[in-house]
Short mmCIF file of C-alpha atoms in Angstrom, two decimals:
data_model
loop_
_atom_site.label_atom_id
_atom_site.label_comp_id
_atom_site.label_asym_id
_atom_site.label_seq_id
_atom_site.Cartn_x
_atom_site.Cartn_y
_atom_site.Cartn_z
CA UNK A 25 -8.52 -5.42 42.44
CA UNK A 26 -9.44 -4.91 39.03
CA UNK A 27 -7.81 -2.02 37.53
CA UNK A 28 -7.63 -0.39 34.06
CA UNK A 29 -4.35 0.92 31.98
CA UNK A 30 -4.50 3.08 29.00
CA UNK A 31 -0.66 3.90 28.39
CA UNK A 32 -1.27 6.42 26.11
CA UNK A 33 -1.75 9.97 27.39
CA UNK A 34 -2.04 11.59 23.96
CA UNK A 35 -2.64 10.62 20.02
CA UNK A 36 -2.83 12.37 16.87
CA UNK A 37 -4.06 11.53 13.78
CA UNK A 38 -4.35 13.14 10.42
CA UNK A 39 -7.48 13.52 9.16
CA UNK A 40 -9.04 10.57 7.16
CA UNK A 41 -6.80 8.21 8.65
CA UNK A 42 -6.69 5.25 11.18
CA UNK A 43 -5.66 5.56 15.09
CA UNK A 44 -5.86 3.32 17.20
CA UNK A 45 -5.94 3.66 21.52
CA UNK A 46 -4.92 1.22 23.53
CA UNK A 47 -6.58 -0.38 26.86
CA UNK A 48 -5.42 -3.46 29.12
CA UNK A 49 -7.47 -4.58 32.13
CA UNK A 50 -6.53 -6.51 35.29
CA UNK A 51 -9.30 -8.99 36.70
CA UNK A 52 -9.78 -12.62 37.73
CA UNK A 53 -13.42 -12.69 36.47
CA UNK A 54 -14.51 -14.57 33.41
CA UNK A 55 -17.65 -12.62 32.88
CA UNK A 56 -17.50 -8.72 32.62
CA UNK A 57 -18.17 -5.53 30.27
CA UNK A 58 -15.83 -2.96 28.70
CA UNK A 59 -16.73 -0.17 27.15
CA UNK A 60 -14.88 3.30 25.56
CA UNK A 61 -16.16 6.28 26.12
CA UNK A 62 -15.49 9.35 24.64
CA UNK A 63 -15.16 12.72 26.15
CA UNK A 64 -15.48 16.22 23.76
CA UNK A 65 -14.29 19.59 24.79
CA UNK A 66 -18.15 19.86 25.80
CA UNK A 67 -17.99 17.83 28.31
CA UNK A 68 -20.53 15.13 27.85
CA UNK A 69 -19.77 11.63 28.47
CA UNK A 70 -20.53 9.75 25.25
CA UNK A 71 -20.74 5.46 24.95
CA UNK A 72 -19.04 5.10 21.94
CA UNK A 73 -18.38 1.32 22.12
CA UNK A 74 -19.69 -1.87 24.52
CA UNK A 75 -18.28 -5.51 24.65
CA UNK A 76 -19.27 -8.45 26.79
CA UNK A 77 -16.44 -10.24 27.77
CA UNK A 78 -18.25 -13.35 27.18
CA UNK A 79 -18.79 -12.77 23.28
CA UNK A 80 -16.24 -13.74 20.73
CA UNK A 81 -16.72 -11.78 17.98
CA UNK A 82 -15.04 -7.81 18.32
CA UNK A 83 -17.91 -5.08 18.66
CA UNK A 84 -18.39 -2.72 15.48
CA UNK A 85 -20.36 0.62 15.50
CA UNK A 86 -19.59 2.70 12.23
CA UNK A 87 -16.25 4.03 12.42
CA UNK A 88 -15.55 2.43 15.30
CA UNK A 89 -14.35 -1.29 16.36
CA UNK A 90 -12.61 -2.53 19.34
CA UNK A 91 -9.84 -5.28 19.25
CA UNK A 92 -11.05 -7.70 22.16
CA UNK A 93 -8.19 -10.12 23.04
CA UNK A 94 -9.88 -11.77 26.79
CA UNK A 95 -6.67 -13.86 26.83
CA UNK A 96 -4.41 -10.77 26.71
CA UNK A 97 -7.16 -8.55 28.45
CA UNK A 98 -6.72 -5.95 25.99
CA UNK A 99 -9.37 -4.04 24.42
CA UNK A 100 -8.21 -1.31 21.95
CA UNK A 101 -9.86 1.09 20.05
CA UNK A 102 -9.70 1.20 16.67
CA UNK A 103 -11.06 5.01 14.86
CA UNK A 104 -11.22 4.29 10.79
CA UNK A 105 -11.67 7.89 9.17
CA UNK A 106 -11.07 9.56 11.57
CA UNK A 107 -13.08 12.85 11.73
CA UNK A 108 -12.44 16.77 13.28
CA UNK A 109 -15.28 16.16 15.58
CA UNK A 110 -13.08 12.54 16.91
CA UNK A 111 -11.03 14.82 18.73
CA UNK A 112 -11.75 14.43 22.34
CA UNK A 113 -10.69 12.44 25.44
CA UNK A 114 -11.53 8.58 25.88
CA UNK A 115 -11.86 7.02 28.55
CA UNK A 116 -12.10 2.74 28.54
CA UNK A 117 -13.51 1.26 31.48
CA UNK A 118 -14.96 -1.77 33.01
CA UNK A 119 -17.49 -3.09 34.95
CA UNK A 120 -18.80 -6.52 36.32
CA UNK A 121 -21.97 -8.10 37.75
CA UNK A 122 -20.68 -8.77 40.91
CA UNK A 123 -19.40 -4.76 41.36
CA UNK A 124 -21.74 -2.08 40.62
CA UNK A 125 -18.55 0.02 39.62
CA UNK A 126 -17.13 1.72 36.66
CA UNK A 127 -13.70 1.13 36.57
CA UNK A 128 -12.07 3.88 34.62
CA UNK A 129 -8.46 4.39 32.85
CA UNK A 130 -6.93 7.71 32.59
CA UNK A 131 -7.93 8.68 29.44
CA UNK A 132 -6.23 9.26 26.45
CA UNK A 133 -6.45 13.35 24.59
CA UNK A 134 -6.94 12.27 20.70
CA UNK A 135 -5.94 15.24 18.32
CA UNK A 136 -7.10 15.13 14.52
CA UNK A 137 -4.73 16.87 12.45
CA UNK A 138 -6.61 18.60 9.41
CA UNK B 18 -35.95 10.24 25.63
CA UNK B 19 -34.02 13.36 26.90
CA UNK B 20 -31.58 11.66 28.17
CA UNK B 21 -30.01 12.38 31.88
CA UNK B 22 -30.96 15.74 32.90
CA UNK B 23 -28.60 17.71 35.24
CA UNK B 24 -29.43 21.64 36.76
CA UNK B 25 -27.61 23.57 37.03
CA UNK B 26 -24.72 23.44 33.91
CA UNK B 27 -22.46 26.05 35.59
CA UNK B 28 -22.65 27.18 39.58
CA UNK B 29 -20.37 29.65 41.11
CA UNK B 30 -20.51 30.82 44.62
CA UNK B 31 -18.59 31.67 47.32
CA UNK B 32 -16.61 29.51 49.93
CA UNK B 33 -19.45 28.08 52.50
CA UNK B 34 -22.41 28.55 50.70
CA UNK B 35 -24.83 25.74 50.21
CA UNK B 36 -25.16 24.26 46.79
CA UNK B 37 -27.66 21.88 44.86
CA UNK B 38 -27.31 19.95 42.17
CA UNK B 39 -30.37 18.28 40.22
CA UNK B 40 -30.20 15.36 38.22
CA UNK B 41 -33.47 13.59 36.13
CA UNK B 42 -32.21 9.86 34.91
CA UNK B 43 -33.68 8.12 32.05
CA UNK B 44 -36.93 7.04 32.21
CA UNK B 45 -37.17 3.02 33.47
CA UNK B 46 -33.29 3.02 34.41
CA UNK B 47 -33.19 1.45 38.05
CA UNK B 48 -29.47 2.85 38.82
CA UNK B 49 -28.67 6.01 39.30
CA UNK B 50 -24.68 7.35 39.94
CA UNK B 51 -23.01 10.53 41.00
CA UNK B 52 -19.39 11.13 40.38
CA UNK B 53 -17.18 13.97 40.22
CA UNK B 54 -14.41 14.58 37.88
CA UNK B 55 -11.07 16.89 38.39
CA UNK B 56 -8.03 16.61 36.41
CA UNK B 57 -5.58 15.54 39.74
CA UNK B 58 -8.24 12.21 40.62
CA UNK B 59 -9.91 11.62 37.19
CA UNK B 60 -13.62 10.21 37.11
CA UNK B 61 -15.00 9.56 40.80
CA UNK B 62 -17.87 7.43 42.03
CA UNK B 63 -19.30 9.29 44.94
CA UNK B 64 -22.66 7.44 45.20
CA UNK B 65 -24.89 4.97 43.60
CA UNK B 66 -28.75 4.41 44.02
CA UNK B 67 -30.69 1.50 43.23
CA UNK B 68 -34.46 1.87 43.12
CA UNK B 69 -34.30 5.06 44.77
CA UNK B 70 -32.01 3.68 47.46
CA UNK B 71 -28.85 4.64 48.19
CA UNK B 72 -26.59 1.70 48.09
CA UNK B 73 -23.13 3.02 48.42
CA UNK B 74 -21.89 6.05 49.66
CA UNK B 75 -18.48 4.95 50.19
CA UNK B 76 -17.40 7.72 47.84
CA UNK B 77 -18.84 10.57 49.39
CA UNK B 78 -15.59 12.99 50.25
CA UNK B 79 -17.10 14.17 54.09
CA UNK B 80 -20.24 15.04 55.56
CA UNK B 81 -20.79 18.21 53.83
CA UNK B 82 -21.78 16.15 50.94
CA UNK B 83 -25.38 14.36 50.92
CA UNK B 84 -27.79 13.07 48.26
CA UNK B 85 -31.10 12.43 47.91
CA UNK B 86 -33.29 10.57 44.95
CA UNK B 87 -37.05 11.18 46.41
CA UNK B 88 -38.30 9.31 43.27
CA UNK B 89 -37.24 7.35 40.34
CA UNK B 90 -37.11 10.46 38.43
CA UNK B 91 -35.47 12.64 40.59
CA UNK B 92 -31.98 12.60 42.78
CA UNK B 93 -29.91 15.41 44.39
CA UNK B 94 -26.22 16.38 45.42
CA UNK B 95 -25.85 18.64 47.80
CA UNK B 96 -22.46 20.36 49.51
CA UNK B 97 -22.87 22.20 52.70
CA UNK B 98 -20.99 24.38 53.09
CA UNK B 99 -18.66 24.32 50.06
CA UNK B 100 -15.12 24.88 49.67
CA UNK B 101 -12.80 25.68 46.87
CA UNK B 102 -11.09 22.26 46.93
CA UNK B 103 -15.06 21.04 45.78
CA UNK B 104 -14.77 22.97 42.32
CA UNK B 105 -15.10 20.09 39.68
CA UNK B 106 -17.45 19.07 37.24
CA UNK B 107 -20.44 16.83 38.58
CA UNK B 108 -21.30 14.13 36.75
CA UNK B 109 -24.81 12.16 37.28
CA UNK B 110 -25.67 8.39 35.37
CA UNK B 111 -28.07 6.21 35.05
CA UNK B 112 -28.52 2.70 34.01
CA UNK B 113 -30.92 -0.30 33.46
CA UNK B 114 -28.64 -2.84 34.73
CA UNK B 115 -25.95 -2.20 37.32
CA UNK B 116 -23.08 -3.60 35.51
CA UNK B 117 -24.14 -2.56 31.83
CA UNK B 118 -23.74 1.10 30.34
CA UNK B 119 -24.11 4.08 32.03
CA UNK B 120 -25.81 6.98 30.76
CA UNK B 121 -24.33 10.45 31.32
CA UNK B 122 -25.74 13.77 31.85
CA UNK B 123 -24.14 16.77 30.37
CA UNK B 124 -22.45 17.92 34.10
CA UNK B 125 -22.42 20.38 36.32
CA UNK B 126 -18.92 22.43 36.37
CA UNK B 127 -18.78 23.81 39.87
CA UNK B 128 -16.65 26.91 40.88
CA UNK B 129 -16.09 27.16 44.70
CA UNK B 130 -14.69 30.82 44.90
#
């Protein structure tokens, strides 16, 4: 069964700087999606970053970038300047075409130090 | 596009009342999901419609929960009758594609007193 890790429970980060959370993945498919999500004190699910397993090249969106190593199955999250409104909970997770489901780590609380 | 609509954003009530929650996906998005989230079990996937039709309910605790989605732009979750151990935040999603990225309302935090 495909499963999800993120090891770290907590981060913190000063302000301006560069964190990054980890993820590693369990599956036998060749073909899938990841994803980090991130999770504010309000409560709203946010997509903050999407990768297809089946492209090469590491998914950028502003601040954010993931480190996609398929061989590894690791997918971290890298936060450049990092920002107050960062701090939040974020989840990675993974899905597949043949499984309608999220799969979902346990999160990992990310604190920004001002 | 507003985004996933959910009703209410907070519910309270008492121990074996009935409770609905509303959710209005995304325009065009085929999939809908409802999952609950509580700090002991994390994110869970209760049910999942596709095209209005409920696909998998696997994740649906016990009877007392049901859902509906009458329409493409309209699903519900409902708990009859409710008990404390319920009291969790509600999630619903949609997406275009079942495997791609899900779309998240704000939630509904429910408090079973």
């Amino acid at each position: 069964a495909q499963t999800v890790t993120q090891s770290q429970p907590e981060m913190s980060v000063q302000e301006a700087e560069t964190v990054t959370l980890s993820c590693t993945y369990d599956t036998s498919e060749s073909d899938y999606y990841l994803f980090w999500y991130k999770q504010p004190p309000s409560r709203q699910m946010i997509l903050v970053i999407r990768q297809e397993a089946y492209k090469q090249q590491n998914a950028t969106e502003n601040r954010f970038s993931v480190n996609f190593q398929k061989a590894a199955k690791s997918f971290s999250l890298k936060i450049s300047d990092s920002q107050l409104g960062d701090a939040a909970m974020y989840f990675c997770a993974y899905s597949e075409d043949s499984n309608y489901q999220l799969i979902w780590g346990a999160g990992t609380k990310l604190i920004i130090k001002p | 596009d507003a985004g996933v609509i959910q009703s209410p954003r907070h519910e309270v009530t008492e121990m074996g009342q009935e409770v609905t929650l509303r959710c209005k996906p995304i325009s065009g998005h085929d999939y809908l999901f409802w999952y609950r989230q509580t700090m002991m079990r994390g994110l869970e996937l209760l049910i999942y419609f596709n095209n209005n039709v409920p696909i998998d309910d696997s994740g649906m605790p016990e009877d007392r929960f049901s859902a509906k989605m009458p329409n493409a732009s309209f699903s519900t979750l409902k708990i009859q009758p409710s008990e404390p151990r319920d009291s969790a935040v509600y999630f619903c999603a949609s997406s275009l594609y079942r495997a791609d990225e899900q779309f998240f309302g704000p939630g509904t935090r429910l408090t079973v007193l």
